[in-house]
XYZ file of C-alpha atoms in Angstrom:
446
model
C 34.674 1.983 -2.233
C 33.898 -1.527 -1.025
C 30.526 -1.707 0.697
C 29.925 -3.685 3.843
C 27.422 -6.491 3.302
C 24.632 -6.581 5.826
C 23.234 -9.804 7.211
C 19.964 -9.015 5.438
C 21.723 -8.828 2.093
C 23.598 -12.051 2.675
C 20.424 -14.056 3.226
C 18.476 -12.417 0.452
C 16.089 -10.532 2.673
C 14.660 -13.652 4.244
C 13.082 -13.868 7.655
C 14.854 -15.636 10.493
C 14.936 -19.398 10.055
C 12.182 -21.406 11.639
C 12.975 -23.912 14.372
C 14.527 -27.152 13.121
C 12.283 -30.067 12.254
C 13.087 -33.430 13.767
C 12.202 -36.810 12.333
C 8.962 -37.348 14.182
C 5.472 -38.366 13.088
C 3.392 -35.792 11.207
C 0.667 -35.590 13.871
C 3.217 -34.582 16.520
C 4.560 -31.705 14.430
C 1.136 -30.244 13.757
C -0.787 -29.421 10.617
C 1.307 -28.228 7.701
C 4.749 -29.281 8.931
C 6.507 -32.171 7.220
C 9.251 -34.293 8.797
C 12.196 -35.249 6.570
C 11.115 -38.884 6.729
C 7.816 -38.337 4.917
C 6.527 -37.351 1.485
C 5.582 -33.711 0.922
C 2.065 -33.752 -0.481
C 1.398 -30.789 -2.799
C -1.869 -29.347 -4.134
C -2.035 -27.021 -7.131
C -4.493 -24.121 -7.441
C -4.454 -22.828 -10.999
C -2.743 -25.670 -12.852
C -2.560 -24.472 -16.455
C 0.187 -22.358 -18.006
C 2.747 -21.271 -15.402
C 1.032 -23.414 -12.773
C 1.663 -26.504 -14.879
C 5.347 -25.585 -15.120
C 5.637 -25.039 -11.380
C 4.059 -28.395 -10.612
C 6.290 -30.173 -13.118
C 9.397 -28.705 -11.446
C 8.186 -29.637 -7.969
C 7.118 -33.138 -8.992
C 10.687 -33.818 -10.078
C 11.898 -33.550 -6.500
C 12.482 -36.660 -4.423
C 9.674 -37.615 -2.036
C 7.197 -35.064 -3.428
C 3.743 -36.094 -4.599
C 1.109 -34.013 -6.393
C -2.104 -35.086 -4.673
C -4.728 -32.504 -5.702
C -5.380 -30.178 -8.646
C -7.783 -27.241 -8.774
C -8.690 -25.152 -11.806
C -11.867 -23.275 -12.718
C -11.173 -23.967 -16.408
C -11.029 -27.621 -17.439
C -9.393 -26.661 -20.732
C -6.494 -24.893 -19.036
C -6.072 -27.608 -16.459
C -6.120 -30.496 -18.918
C -2.314 -30.764 -19.258
C -1.862 -31.187 -15.508
C -4.913 -33.439 -15.173
C -3.349 -35.827 -17.671
C 0.135 -35.588 -16.166
C -1.092 -36.374 -12.629
C -4.074 -38.698 -13.188
C -4.145 -39.913 -9.575
C -4.533 -36.414 -8.121
C -7.988 -35.385 -6.918
C -9.654 -32.685 -9.028
C -11.465 -29.540 -7.907
C -12.848 -26.336 -9.402
C -13.291 -24.365 -6.177
C -10.166 -24.004 -4.031
C -12.348 -23.256 -1.017
C -13.815 -26.737 -1.194
C -10.342 -28.237 -1.666
C -9.063 -26.557 1.477
C -12.182 -26.794 3.626
C -12.952 -30.428 2.930
C -9.547 -32.020 2.337
C -6.912 -29.978 4.168
C -5.658 -33.072 6.032
C -4.654 -34.621 2.705
C -1.847 -32.233 1.707
C 0.991 -30.179 3.211
C 1.775 -27.461 0.678
C 0.049 -25.466 -2.065
C 1.151 -23.868 -5.342
C -1.014 -20.851 -6.251
C -0.790 -19.869 -9.934
C -4.151 -18.227 -10.590
C -4.689 -14.736 -12.088
C -3.448 -11.900 -9.859
C -6.829 -11.004 -8.375
C -7.259 -14.435 -6.752
C -3.701 -14.925 -5.435
C -4.489 -13.602 -1.969
C -7.824 -15.384 -1.552
C -6.297 -18.772 -2.403
C -3.013 -18.240 -0.570
C -4.631 -16.930 2.609
C -7.079 -19.825 2.745
C -4.130 -22.218 2.472
C -1.965 -20.372 5.000
C -4.671 -20.191 7.660
C -5.099 -23.949 7.168
C -1.393 -24.305 8.019
C -0.119 -25.034 4.504
C 3.194 -23.958 3.032
C 2.623 -21.731 -0.012
C 4.399 -21.087 -3.296
C 2.621 -18.144 -4.963
C 3.227 -16.879 -8.461
C 4.196 -13.254 -8.956
C 3.038 -10.605 -8.284
C 2.265 -11.776 -4.767
C -1.152 -10.129 -4.702
C -3.430 -7.658 -6.444
C -3.369 -4.943 -3.760
C -1.150 -3.646 -0.969
C -3.756 -4.679 1.603
C -3.643 -8.266 0.332
C 0.163 -8.348 0.311
C 0.298 -7.329 3.946
C -2.419 -9.756 4.971
C -0.438 -12.564 3.334
C 2.734 -11.515 5.141
C 0.900 -11.293 8.452
C -0.758 -14.695 8.039
C 2.455 -16.437 6.971
C 4.257 -15.104 10.038
C 1.404 -16.068 12.351
C 1.233 -19.647 11.038
C 5.007 -20.166 10.616
C 4.621 -21.602 7.133
C 7.306 -21.700 4.437
C 6.568 -19.329 1.560
C 8.070 -18.534 -1.818
C 7.199 -15.912 -4.436
C 7.361 -17.236 -7.983
C 10.119 -14.929 -9.261
C 12.295 -17.774 -10.462
C 15.335 -15.620 -11.181
C 15.860 -15.059 -7.467
C 17.421 -18.520 -7.358
C 19.655 -18.046 -10.431
C 23.435 -17.804 -10.454
C 23.286 -14.455 -12.301
C 21.436 -12.544 -9.560
C 24.074 -13.624 -7.058
C 26.830 -12.460 -9.406
C 25.114 -9.069 -9.722
C 24.768 -8.687 -5.946
C 28.399 -9.604 -5.382
C 29.558 -7.063 -7.986
C 27.463 -4.279 -6.451
C 28.657 -5.089 -2.929
C 32.245 -5.198 -4.225
C 31.877 -1.643 -5.524
C 32.272 -2.649 -9.174
C 30.482 0.496 -10.389
C 30.872 2.624 -7.260
C 27.806 4.068 -5.539
C 24.608 3.444 -7.495
C 22.539 6.594 -8.064
C 20.171 5.800 -10.960
C 18.363 2.727 -12.253
C 16.404 2.504 -15.497
C 14.356 -0.682 -15.685
C 11.382 -2.008 -17.585
C 9.868 -4.261 -20.210
C 8.564 -3.557 -23.694
C 5.518 -5.816 -23.226
C 2.249 -3.983 -23.710
C -0.845 -5.246 -21.886
C -3.030 -2.239 -22.733
C -6.529 -2.943 -24.093
C -7.387 0.653 -25.035
C -7.955 -0.260 -28.679
C -10.367 -3.064 -27.775
C -12.672 -1.403 -25.239
C -15.593 -1.335 -27.689
C -15.566 -5.146 -27.884
C -16.866 -5.347 -24.319
C -20.352 -4.600 -25.674
C -20.364 -8.093 -27.168
C -22.013 -10.867 -25.129
C -20.421 -14.199 -26.054
C -21.417 -17.431 -24.334
C -19.284 -18.904 -21.565
C -17.318 -21.844 -23.017
C -17.930 -25.359 -21.774
C -15.670 -26.386 -18.930
C -15.195 -22.861 -17.533
C -16.824 -21.822 -14.255
C -16.940 -18.095 -14.923
C -18.316 -17.133 -11.517
C -15.402 -18.841 -9.774
C -12.958 -17.262 -12.214
C -14.220 -13.760 -11.321
C -13.815 -14.699 -7.652
C -13.409 -11.699 -5.335
C -13.565 -9.070 -8.110
C -16.763 -7.221 -8.957
C -18.828 -9.441 -11.230
C -19.095 -8.737 -14.940
C -20.216 -10.806 -17.909
C -17.815 -13.260 -19.521
C -15.708 -12.081 -22.433
C -12.759 -13.846 -24.098
C -10.793 -10.581 -23.830
C -10.298 -11.414 -20.149
C -8.691 -14.843 -20.486
C -6.676 -16.969 -20.611
C -3.829 -14.430 -20.445
C -5.524 -11.163 -21.367
C -6.588 -10.483 -17.777
C -3.178 -8.878 -17.179
C -4.367 -5.822 -19.103
C -7.476 -5.227 -16.964
C -7.123 -3.515 -13.581
C -9.889 -5.523 -11.842
C -7.920 -8.729 -12.554
C -4.307 -7.898 -13.425
C -1.558 -5.411 -12.662
C -0.352 -4.543 -16.151
C 3.181 -4.802 -17.441
C 4.645 -3.400 -14.237
C 2.925 -6.074 -12.133
C 3.861 -8.797 -14.575
C 7.564 -7.913 -14.732
C 8.665 -5.978 -11.647
C 9.256 -9.078 -9.509
C 11.623 -10.343 -12.207
C 13.320 -7.179 -13.434
C 13.712 -5.287 -10.153
C 14.562 -8.301 -8.005
C 18.358 -7.921 -8.526
C 18.501 -4.236 -7.540
C 15.944 -4.710 -4.774
C 18.208 -7.328 -3.199
C 21.639 -5.871 -3.925
C 20.743 -2.298 -2.932
C 18.320 -3.114 -0.111
C 15.818 -0.771 -1.754
C 12.978 -1.062 0.740
C 10.032 1.305 0.215
C 10.209 4.349 -2.069
C 9.631 7.813 -0.654
C 7.789 9.135 -3.722
C 6.196 7.751 -6.897
C 5.037 9.613 -9.989
C 3.615 8.100 -13.209
C 3.450 9.625 -16.681
C 1.731 8.215 -19.775
C 0.868 9.621 -23.189
C -2.621 9.436 -24.697
C -4.087 7.949 -21.537
C -7.016 9.188 -19.465
C -7.577 7.218 -16.230
C -11.226 8.306 -16.137
C -11.851 7.202 -19.724
C -9.565 4.163 -19.911
C -9.546 3.296 -16.208
C -10.131 -0.459 -16.468
C -7.086 -0.937 -18.642
C -3.509 0.341 -18.718
C -1.731 2.858 -20.958
C 0.197 1.803 -24.055
C 3.353 2.825 -22.259
C 4.347 4.191 -18.864
C 7.249 6.026 -17.275
C 7.086 5.719 -13.495
C 9.686 7.468 -11.354
C 10.490 6.281 -7.827
C 12.736 8.092 -5.385
C 14.410 6.051 -2.640
C 15.855 7.785 0.391
C 19.228 6.881 1.901
C 19.129 3.499 3.616
C 22.008 2.196 5.711
C 25.256 2.596 3.782
C 23.396 3.174 0.503
C 22.813 6.715 -0.635
C 19.588 8.082 -2.123
C 18.773 6.908 -5.632
C 16.246 7.231 -8.432
C 14.546 4.314 -10.193
C 12.669 4.916 -13.436
C 10.362 2.209 -14.791
C 9.687 2.153 -18.561
C 7.154 -0.181 -20.182
C 5.225 -0.765 -23.389
C 6.097 1.830 -26.028
C 8.349 3.737 -23.603
C 11.857 2.392 -24.188
C 14.836 2.259 -21.864
C 17.234 5.193 -22.450
C 20.557 4.324 -24.042
C 23.608 5.095 -21.862
C 26.327 7.135 -23.574
C 29.026 4.587 -22.624
C 27.198 1.592 -24.117
C 28.738 0.379 -27.370
C 26.580 1.055 -30.478
C 26.391 -2.647 -31.368
C 25.061 -3.619 -27.916
C 21.285 -4.063 -27.823
C 19.177 -2.806 -24.946
C 17.250 -5.579 -23.171
C 13.592 -6.049 -24.042
C 13.130 -6.662 -20.327
C 15.873 -5.727 -17.930
C 17.735 -2.860 -16.308
C 20.547 -0.359 -16.658
C 22.215 0.388 -13.321
C 24.361 3.528 -13.152
C 26.991 4.222 -10.511
C 29.737 6.726 -9.826
C 32.313 4.445 -11.530
C 30.338 2.969 -14.422
C 27.283 0.924 -15.266
C 25.842 -2.579 -15.382
C 23.199 -3.863 -17.801
C 21.209 -7.054 -17.321
C 18.174 -8.863 -18.672
C 15.096 -10.134 -16.908
C 14.703 -13.092 -14.521
C 17.602 -12.830 -12.112
C 19.860 -10.423 -14.034
C 20.472 -12.793 -16.948
C 23.318 -11.685 -19.185
C 24.687 -9.348 -16.519
C 27.683 -7.305 -17.795
C 29.562 -4.186 -16.809
C 29.767 -1.645 -19.626
C 31.629 -0.557 -21.610
C 33.091 -3.981 -22.302
C 36.657 -2.844 -21.634
C 35.674 -2.261 -17.991
C 34.131 -5.723 -17.827
C 37.324 -7.291 -19.143
C 39.475 -5.337 -16.681
C 37.289 -6.058 -13.644
C 38.666 -8.595 -11.171
C 35.613 -10.463 -9.980
C 35.161 -10.994 -6.232
C 35.011 -14.299 -4.406
C 31.580 -15.914 -4.404
C 29.836 -15.078 -1.145
C 26.265 -16.194 -1.684
C 25.202 -19.864 -1.785
C 24.192 -21.184 -5.217
C 20.868 -23.007 -5.540
C 19.534 -25.875 -7.617
C 16.330 -24.082 -8.575
C 13.518 -21.876 -7.312
C 10.768 -24.419 -6.732
C 13.411 -26.743 -5.349
C 14.505 -24.042 -2.898
C 10.944 -23.948 -1.529
C 10.745 -27.734 -1.178
C 14.165 -27.858 0.513
C 13.108 -25.100 2.913
C 10.008 -27.076 3.900
C 12.121 -30.151 4.457
C 14.843 -28.343 6.410
C 12.587 -26.142 8.531
C 13.826 -22.774 7.242
C 12.536 -20.001 5.003
C 12.923 -19.939 1.214
C 14.950 -17.198 -0.468
C 12.085 -15.156 -1.892
C 9.680 -15.712 0.981
C 6.794 -13.344 1.595
C 8.831 -11.063 3.886
C 11.047 -10.417 0.862
C 8.531 -10.829 -1.964
C 5.866 -8.681 -0.304
C 7.811 -5.391 -0.305
C 9.134 -6.200 -3.799
C 5.564 -6.677 -5.048
C 4.477 -3.430 -3.405
C 6.805 -1.476 -5.727
C 4.722 -2.708 -8.664
C 1.409 -2.054 -6.918
C 2.484 1.483 -6.045
C 3.162 1.985 -9.736
C -0.364 0.814 -10.563
C -1.853 3.314 -8.097
C 0.344 6.083 -9.520
C -0.910 5.186 -13.010
C -4.498 5.618 -11.823
C -3.517 9.037 -10.408
C -1.450 10.125 -13.381
C 0.879 13.067 -12.876
C 0.517 13.224 -9.098
C 3.551 12.868 -6.876
C 2.570 10.311 -4.257
C 4.412 10.408 -0.922
C 4.792 6.931 0.544
C 7.716 6.028 2.863
C 6.131 2.651 3.598
C 2.583 3.981 3.779
C -0.038 5.108 4.103
C 0.146 7.826 1.457
C 0.611 11.267 2.929
C -2.311 13.687 2.489
C -3.905 11.656 -0.295
C -7.161 9.930 0.643
C -7.812 8.884 -2.956
C -4.531 6.986 -3.154
C -5.058 5.416 0.271
C -8.482 4.125 -0.795
C -6.764 2.242 -3.634
C -4.644 0.210 -1.228
C -7.606 -2.084 -0.498
C -10.153 -3.100 -3.154
C -13.793 -3.806 -2.487
C -14.332 -7.552 -2.544
C -17.428 -9.276 -3.870
C -19.785 -10.586 -1.204
C -18.688 -14.014 -0.025
C -15.068 -13.370 -1.004
C -13.984 -10.785 1.572
C -10.490 -11.233 2.992
């Protein structure tokens, strides 16, 4: 059965377009808005690793200039410092925004998860357009504050799930809407990455010195303070709940993006997490070696109810009976099962998307392209700023997508409990509701 495509699906879940921007001087438009006739001045907060890649992509756009760089770790920021020698340098993003907000129009936030909201909110309330790496924030409270602020200030936002701008995710959506596999009822998704630090907990008794060039206090930011340890950075923070969101937070915004868009998932009704050899009270600052998290989604519009099961770490995706023996399961990706067959894809925008078994793929007559194709994800954000519209994975879309991951984190902390959500708050569960908003360190409250 061919499914009717809603307006929300066609625009990728974006908010209504902002009013058009005319070619008028910057001071007439107001802080944070950029007329097509002028350069878009971009500041980077967290400019090593993924942040460096984001800035490089943005800097390649016409009439874009990187004017300021902020990183608490001089070692991590060195690549960007050398690439953009004329940009002003900062360690504290609060000083960058408080003292120099007239000098830039847009901000790229690519810090660890626990500082996404603090940096993004400071920029948004200063009227800056924001590109924020995934997951959007570290808690549900922060996600919703970012959505609220972005709407209040009418800024252009983009979540850093690059695959949302790929050709492959649009192909997947068009196949689902065309009824290629009938009505979807089950999704198995996940990633075999393992961010657990259970085997290294004893190392925290060590007291190494803070390396030169790192401002550890600023790195900790809004989280509860603890002594420096190299097990927290540069990338290890993903495995620690005070700073990261585990494998599910790292990969959900990539792996689930295609089904979230195509099936208009919205909020789950229930969530339940299972993990072997894991005790939240004993191991509570880190994640299990593997998780199986089951979400139930109620009927929504023309879509029927469905089940989504997340598998990560040592918990592998199940192998569908119809999948050919020689076909490998994705290390990160999803298996989507419908009443007329299945689709398998990899991470980042449904890369390698194929109907299975292959004979059904060969026989399938592909539908006409209905969704616009994009040049790139960072470029989509820059174009949206220039054109006075919203980007494809703006915070109204990326926020609810991120919440699926954050609900999984809460379920992991309350292992074995069935949590009833329906968009929140949790029903009859004060412990789960308390986890929606963390306690922030004094001076960093949001």
